[in-house]
Coordinates of C-alpha atoms and ligand atoms in Angstrom, one line a residue:
M792 CA -40.1 -31.7 32.4
K793 CA -36.4 -31.9 32.0
E794 CA -36.9 -34.2 28.9
Q795 CA -39.5 -31.9 27.6
I796 CA -37.2 -28.9 27.7
E797 CA -34.4 -30.8 26.1
A798 CA -36.7 -32.0 23.4
I799 CA -37.9 -28.4 22.7
Q800 CA -34.3 -27.2 22.5
T801 CA -33.2 -29.9 20.1
E802 CA -36.2 -29.3 17.9
A803 CA -35.7 -25.5 17.9
L804 CA -32.0 -25.8 17.1
A805 CA -32.8 -28.1 14.2
Q806 CA -35.5 -25.8 12.9
I807 CA -33.1 -22.8 13.2
S808 CA -30.3 -24.5 11.4
A809 CA -32.7 -25.7 8.6
A810 CA -34.1 -22.1 8.0
A811 CA -33.4 -21.2 4.4
D812 CA -34.2 -17.5 4.8
E813 CA -34.9 -14.8 7.3
R814 CA -38.7 -15.5 7.2
A815 CA -38.3 -19.2 8.0
L816 CA -35.9 -18.2 10.8
D817 CA -38.5 -15.8 12.2
D818 CA -41.1 -18.6 12.1
A819 CA -38.8 -20.8 14.0
R820 CA -38.3 -18.1 16.6
V821 CA -42.0 -17.5 17.1
A822 CA -42.7 -21.3 17.3
V823 CA -40.4 -21.6 20.3
L824 CA -40.1 -18.2 22.0
G825 CA -43.3 -16.4 20.8
K826 CA -46.2 -15.8 23.2
K827 CA -47.6 -19.3 22.4
G828 CA -44.2 -20.7 21.7
T829 CA -43.3 -24.2 22.9
L830 CA -40.7 -23.0 25.4
T831 CA -42.9 -20.1 26.6
L832 CA -45.7 -22.6 27.4
V833 CA -43.4 -25.0 29.3
A834 CA -42.0 -22.1 31.3
A835 CA -45.6 -21.1 32.3
G836 CA -45.9 -24.6 33.9
I837 CA -43.0 -23.9 36.3
K838 CA -45.5 -22.8 39.0
D839 CA -46.7 -26.4 39.3
V840 CA -43.1 -27.8 39.8
P841 CA -42.4 -28.9 43.4
K842 CA -40.5 -26.2 45.3
E843 CA -37.3 -28.2 45.6
D844 CA -37.1 -28.7 41.8
K845 CA -37.9 -25.1 40.8
A846 CA -34.3 -23.8 40.8
A847 CA -33.0 -26.7 38.7
V848 CA -35.9 -26.4 36.2
G849 CA -35.5 -22.6 36.1
Q850 CA -31.8 -23.0 35.3
L851 CA -32.6 -25.5 32.5
L852 CA -35.2 -23.1 31.0
N853 CA -32.7 -20.2 31.0
A854 CA -30.0 -22.3 29.5
A855 CA -32.4 -23.5 26.7
R856 CA -33.5 -19.9 26.0
T857 CA -29.9 -18.6 25.9
A858 CA -28.8 -21.4 23.5
I859 CA -31.8 -20.8 21.2
T860 CA -31.4 -17.1 21.2
A861 CA -27.7 -17.4 20.3
A862 CA -28.5 -19.8 17.6
L863 CA -31.1 -17.4 16.2
E864 CA -28.5 -14.6 16.1
D865 CA -25.8 -16.6 14.5
K866 CA -28.1 -17.9 11.9
Q867 CA -29.4 -14.4 11.1
I868 CA -25.8 -13.2 10.5
A869 CA -25.1 -16.2 8.3
L870 CA -28.3 -15.7 6.2
R871 CA -27.5 -12.0 5.7
E872 CA -24.0 -12.8 4.5
V873 CA -25.4 -15.2 2.0
A874 CA -28.0 -12.6 0.8
D875 CA -25.3 -9.9 0.5
R876 CA -23.0 -12.1 -1.5
A877 CA -25.9 -13.1 -3.8
A878 CA -26.7 -9.4 -4.3
L879 CA -23.1 -8.7 -5.3
A880 CA -22.8 -11.7 -7.6
G881 CA -21.5 -10.6 -11.0
I882 CA -20.4 -7.2 -9.7
D883 CA -16.7 -6.5 -9.7
V884 CA -16.3 -4.4 -6.5
T885 CA -12.6 -3.8 -7.4
L886 CA -13.6 -1.7 -10.5
P887 CA -12.8 2.1 -10.2
A888 CA -15.9 4.1 -9.1
R889 CA -18.0 5.7 -11.8
Q890 CA -17.0 9.3 -12.5
V891 CA -19.2 12.1 -11.2
H892 CA -19.6 14.8 -13.9
V893 CA -19.7 18.3 -12.4
G894 CA -21.5 21.0 -14.3
S895 CA -20.3 24.6 -14.6
L896 CA -21.4 28.0 -15.7
H897 CA -20.8 29.0 -19.3
P898 CA -17.8 31.3 -19.7
L899 CA -20.0 34.0 -21.0
T900 CA -22.2 33.8 -17.9
L901 CA -19.1 33.8 -15.7
I902 CA -17.7 37.0 -17.3
R903 CA -21.0 38.7 -17.4
D904 CA -21.7 38.0 -13.7
Q905 CA -18.2 39.2 -12.8
A906 CA -18.7 42.4 -14.8
I907 CA -22.1 43.0 -13.3
G908 CA -20.7 42.4 -9.8
I909 CA -17.9 45.0 -10.2
L910 CA -20.2 47.6 -11.8
R911 CA -23.0 47.1 -9.2
R912 CA -20.4 47.8 -6.4
M913 CA -19.7 51.1 -8.2
G914 CA -23.4 52.0 -8.0
F915 CA -24.8 50.9 -11.4
A916 CA -28.2 49.2 -11.4
L917 CA -29.4 46.7 -14.0
A918 CA -31.7 47.8 -16.8
D919 CA -33.3 46.0 -19.6
G920 CA -34.8 46.4 -23.0
P921 CA -36.3 44.4 -25.9
E922 CA -34.2 42.5 -28.4
I923 CA -36.8 43.1 -31.1
E924 CA -36.5 46.9 -31.4
D925 CA -37.7 49.7 -33.6
E926 CA -35.6 52.1 -35.6
F927 CA -36.4 54.9 -33.2
H928 CA -34.8 53.3 -30.2
C929 CA -32.0 51.6 -32.1
F930 CA -31.0 54.5 -34.4
D931 CA -33.0 57.7 -34.6
A932 CA -33.0 58.6 -30.9
L933 CA -29.3 57.7 -30.8
N934 CA -28.6 60.4 -33.4
T935 CA -27.9 57.9 -36.1
P936 CA -29.1 59.3 -39.5
A937 CA -31.2 57.3 -42.0
D938 CA -28.3 56.9 -44.3
H939 CA -25.9 55.6 -41.7
P940 CA -24.3 52.2 -42.9
A941 CA -25.4 50.5 -39.6
R942 CA -29.0 50.9 -40.7
N943 CA -28.4 49.1 -44.0
E944 CA -30.4 45.9 -44.8
K945 CA -27.0 44.3 -45.4
D946 CA -25.9 44.8 -41.8
T947 CA -29.2 44.6 -39.8
F948 CA -31.9 41.9 -39.5
Y949 CA -35.2 43.6 -40.3
F950 CA -38.7 42.1 -39.9
D951 CA -41.4 42.8 -42.5
S952 CA -43.1 44.9 -39.9
G953 CA -40.1 47.3 -40.0
K954 CA -38.9 46.2 -36.6
L955 CA -35.4 44.8 -36.3
L956 CA -33.1 42.8 -34.1
R957 CA -31.2 45.3 -32.1
T958 CA -27.7 45.8 -33.5
H959 CA -26.4 47.0 -30.1
T960 CA -27.6 47.3 -26.5
S961 CA -27.4 51.1 -26.8
S962 CA -31.1 51.1 -27.4
V963 CA -31.5 50.4 -23.6
Q964 CA -30.0 53.9 -23.0
I965 CA -33.1 55.3 -24.8
R966 CA -35.5 53.0 -23.1
T967 CA -34.1 54.0 -19.7
M968 CA -34.2 57.7 -20.3
E969 CA -37.8 57.5 -21.4
T970 CA -38.8 56.2 -18.0
Q971 CA -36.2 57.6 -15.6
T972 CA -34.8 61.1 -14.9
P973 CA -31.3 62.0 -13.9
P974 CA -29.3 61.0 -12.0
I975 CA -29.0 57.7 -14.0
R976 CA -26.5 54.9 -13.5
I977 CA -27.5 51.8 -15.3
I978 CA -25.9 48.8 -17.0
A979 CA -27.6 46.5 -19.5
P980 CA -26.1 43.2 -20.5
G981 CA -27.7 41.4 -23.4
S982 CA -27.6 40.1 -26.9
A983 CA -27.2 42.0 -30.1
Y984 CA -27.5 40.9 -33.7
R985 CA -25.7 41.8 -36.9
R986 CA -25.6 40.2 -40.4
D987 CA -21.9 39.7 -40.1
E988 CA -20.0 37.1 -42.0
I989 CA -19.3 34.4 -39.3
D990 CA -15.6 33.7 -38.6
A991 CA -13.3 33.3 -35.7
T992 CA -14.1 36.8 -34.3
H993 CA -17.6 37.4 -35.6
L994 CA -21.0 35.9 -34.9
S995 CA -24.4 37.1 -36.0
V996 CA -25.5 37.1 -32.4
F997 CA -23.1 38.4 -29.7
N998 CA -23.3 39.9 -26.3
Q999 CA -22.8 43.4 -25.1
L1000 CA -22.8 45.2 -21.8
E1001 CA -24.1 48.8 -22.1
G1002 CA -23.6 51.5 -19.5
L1003 CA -25.1 54.9 -19.0
Y1004 CA -24.2 57.5 -16.3
I1005 CA -26.0 60.8 -16.3
G1006 CA -25.9 63.6 -13.8
T1007 CA -24.6 67.1 -13.5
D1008 CA -20.9 67.8 -13.9
V1009 CA -20.2 64.3 -15.3
S1010 CA -17.0 64.7 -17.3
L1011 CA -14.5 62.7 -19.4
P1012 CA -12.3 61.9 -16.4
D1013 CA -15.3 60.2 -14.7
L1014 CA -15.7 58.1 -17.8
K1015 CA -12.0 57.2 -18.0
G1016 CA -11.6 56.6 -14.3
T1017 CA -14.7 54.4 -14.1
L1018 CA -13.8 52.2 -17.1
E1019 CA -10.1 51.9 -16.1
Y1020 CA -11.1 50.9 -12.6
F1021 CA -13.5 48.4 -14.0
L1022 CA -11.0 46.8 -16.3
H1023 CA -8.4 46.6 -13.6
E1024 CA -10.8 44.9 -11.3
L1025 CA -11.8 42.4 -14.1
F1026 CA -8.4 41.6 -15.6
G1027 CA -6.0 42.6 -12.8
P1028 CA -4.4 45.9 -11.6
S1029 CA -1.4 45.8 -14.0
T1030 CA -3.6 45.5 -17.1
E1031 CA -2.8 48.2 -19.7
V1032 CA -5.8 50.1 -21.1
R1033 CA -5.8 52.7 -23.8
F1034 CA -8.5 55.1 -25.1
R1035 CA -8.4 55.7 -28.8
P1036 CA -10.4 58.6 -30.4
H1037 CA -13.2 57.3 -32.5
F1038 CA -16.6 58.2 -33.8
F1039 CA -20.1 57.2 -32.6
P1040 CA -23.2 59.1 -33.6
F1041 CA -24.5 59.2 -30.0
T1042 CA -21.4 60.3 -28.2
E1043 CA -19.0 63.3 -28.5
P1044 CA -16.1 62.9 -28.0
S1045 CA -16.0 59.2 -28.6
F1046 CA -13.4 56.5 -28.0
E1047 CA -12.6 52.9 -28.5
I1048 CA -11.0 51.1 -25.6
D1049 CA -8.2 48.6 -26.1
V1050 CA -6.8 46.2 -23.6
K1051 CA -3.3 44.9 -24.0
L1052 CA -3.3 41.2 -24.1
T1053 CA -0.2 39.3 -23.2
V1054 CA -0.2 35.6 -24.0
K1055 CA 2.8 33.6 -23.1
G1056 CA 5.1 33.1 -26.0
Q1057 CA 3.3 35.7 -28.2
A1058 CA 4.0 39.4 -28.8
P1059 CA 1.6 41.5 -26.7
K1060 CA -1.4 42.7 -28.7
W1061 CA -4.0 45.5 -28.2
I1062 CA -7.5 44.1 -28.4
E1063 CA -10.5 46.4 -28.9
I1064 CA -13.2 45.7 -26.2
A1065 CA -15.5 48.6 -26.0
G1066 CA -16.8 51.9 -27.4
C1067 CA -17.6 54.8 -25.2
G1068 CA -17.9 58.6 -25.0
M1069 CA -19.7 61.6 -23.6
V1070 CA -23.5 61.5 -24.4
D1071 CA -24.1 63.7 -27.4
P1072 CA -26.5 66.6 -26.5
A1073 CA -28.5 65.6 -29.7
V1074 CA -29.5 62.4 -27.8
F1075 CA -30.8 64.4 -24.9
E1076 CA -32.7 66.6 -27.3
S1077 CA -34.4 63.7 -29.0
I1078 CA -35.3 62.2 -25.6
N1079 CA -36.8 65.4 -24.4
K1080 CA -38.8 65.6 -27.6
S1081 CA -40.2 62.1 -27.1
R1082 CA -40.8 62.6 -23.4
K1083 CA -42.3 66.0 -24.1
D1084 CA -40.4 67.6 -21.2
N1085 CA -37.0 69.0 -20.5
A1086 CA -35.8 66.4 -18.0
F1087 CA -32.5 66.0 -19.9
D1088 CA -31.7 69.7 -20.4
P1089 CA -28.5 69.6 -22.4
E1090 CA -27.5 72.8 -20.6
K1091 CA -27.7 71.1 -17.2
V1092 CA -27.1 67.4 -17.6
T1093 CA -24.1 65.6 -18.9
G1094 CA -23.2 61.9 -19.0
F1095 CA -21.1 59.2 -20.4
A1096 CA -22.0 55.9 -22.0
F1097 CA -20.1 52.7 -22.9
G1098 CA -20.8 49.5 -24.7
M1099 CA -18.5 46.5 -24.2
G1100 CA -18.3 43.2 -26.1
L1101 CA -18.8 40.5 -23.5
D1102 CA -17.7 37.7 -25.9
R1103 CA -14.4 39.7 -26.4
L1104 CA -13.9 40.0 -22.6
A1105 CA -14.3 36.3 -22.2
M1106 CA -11.9 35.6 -25.1
I1107 CA -9.3 37.9 -23.5
R1108 CA -9.8 36.5 -20.0
W1109 CA -9.3 32.8 -21.0
G1110 CA -7.3 33.2 -24.2
I1111 CA -10.1 31.8 -26.4
K1112 CA -9.0 32.1 -30.0
D1113 CA -12.3 31.3 -31.8
I1114 CA -15.6 33.0 -30.8
R1115 CA -17.5 30.1 -32.2
L1116 CA -16.4 28.0 -29.3
L1117 CA -18.7 30.1 -27.2
I1118 CA -21.9 28.9 -28.9
E1119 CA -21.0 25.4 -30.0
N1120 CA -21.6 23.9 -26.5
D1121 CA -18.8 21.4 -27.0
A1122 CA -18.4 19.7 -23.6
R1123 CA -14.7 19.2 -24.2
F1124 CA -14.3 22.9 -24.4
L1125 CA -16.8 23.8 -21.6
K1126 CA -15.5 21.4 -19.0
Q1127 CA -12.4 23.3 -18.4
F1128 CA -14.6 26.0 -16.6
A1129 CA -15.9 23.4 -14.2
Ligands
LIG549 N1 -23.1 50.6 -29.6 C1 -21.7 50.6 -30.0 C2 -21.4 49.4 -30.9 O1 -22.2 48.5 -30.8 C3 -20.8 50.6 -28.8 C4 -20.8 51.9 -28.1 C5 -20.1 52.9 -28.4 C6 -21.7 52.0 -27.0 C7 -20.1 54.1 -27.7 C8 -21.8 53.2 -26.3 C9 -21.0 54.2 -26.6 O2 -22.6 53.4 -25.3 O3 -21.0 55.4 -25.9 O4 -20.4 49.4 -31.6

């Protein structure tokens, strides 16, 4: 039996060392240690060994099993190492890692979301309206007479149907007042379209953020306080803001708002960012007429409105000199916002 065990061990170790891959190694393991393996079968015969020899044969069996198991483990490690090295052949593991490109939100999205965040904290809710509008919502209801230059074919994109691409988000004021009654506090960010000559500060599609606040006893100081607070939140508390008297058909009095822009190494400059004013009673009257009620009684309700240029806000915030960068989608420009 002793010889038999030794022969099995020698045979197994030879098979293990000859195994070319993990499958051959496993075959070798099963052949010797498996349920019907050579060593397993011999071990089963120990019951027939004379009592006085049992201990010695047992020891021999254990030693053979230990040696074979150790050889199997060593060979497995060696085979894995060979396989790993083969998998890496031709790959230079000392090369720098491939760069991971991180995406980012577009600057217009960033500024719009910040603006919305501030105004929502102040109690404004989001409102919406169509970009393809009619003359009533874009002009007539906003007290803009038929001969006003903004309604010119030269300035506005008209469809054959007579509809148009809204020239400002102020049409959402009308859409909102048609379906809601005071008090109203809404903001409406969105695109507007004009047939402008395209240059560093003009595009034919741009972005505005409209606001409308209607209640009783709403006054000019409310307008001023709200917008000053908003701009200080957006651009920082030391930002200088100025209200310049202006004219808009749908507000009276009306103002343009300028923000003082200070760029290092340049003389400070006032930049116009918004129009605003107290809602003209004529707007309330035309709304009442189309609603067929007196929900916006000009004797009782007052309000203010504003319309900001979101592209302008982004340009001020990040010192962007050319508005066209905002629509070109040039990754070299956009990746600085990542
Ligand atoms: N709609 C005006 C424009 O596009 C901006 C504006 C001015 C909006 C005064 C307003 C406002 O709501 O009250 O130039």
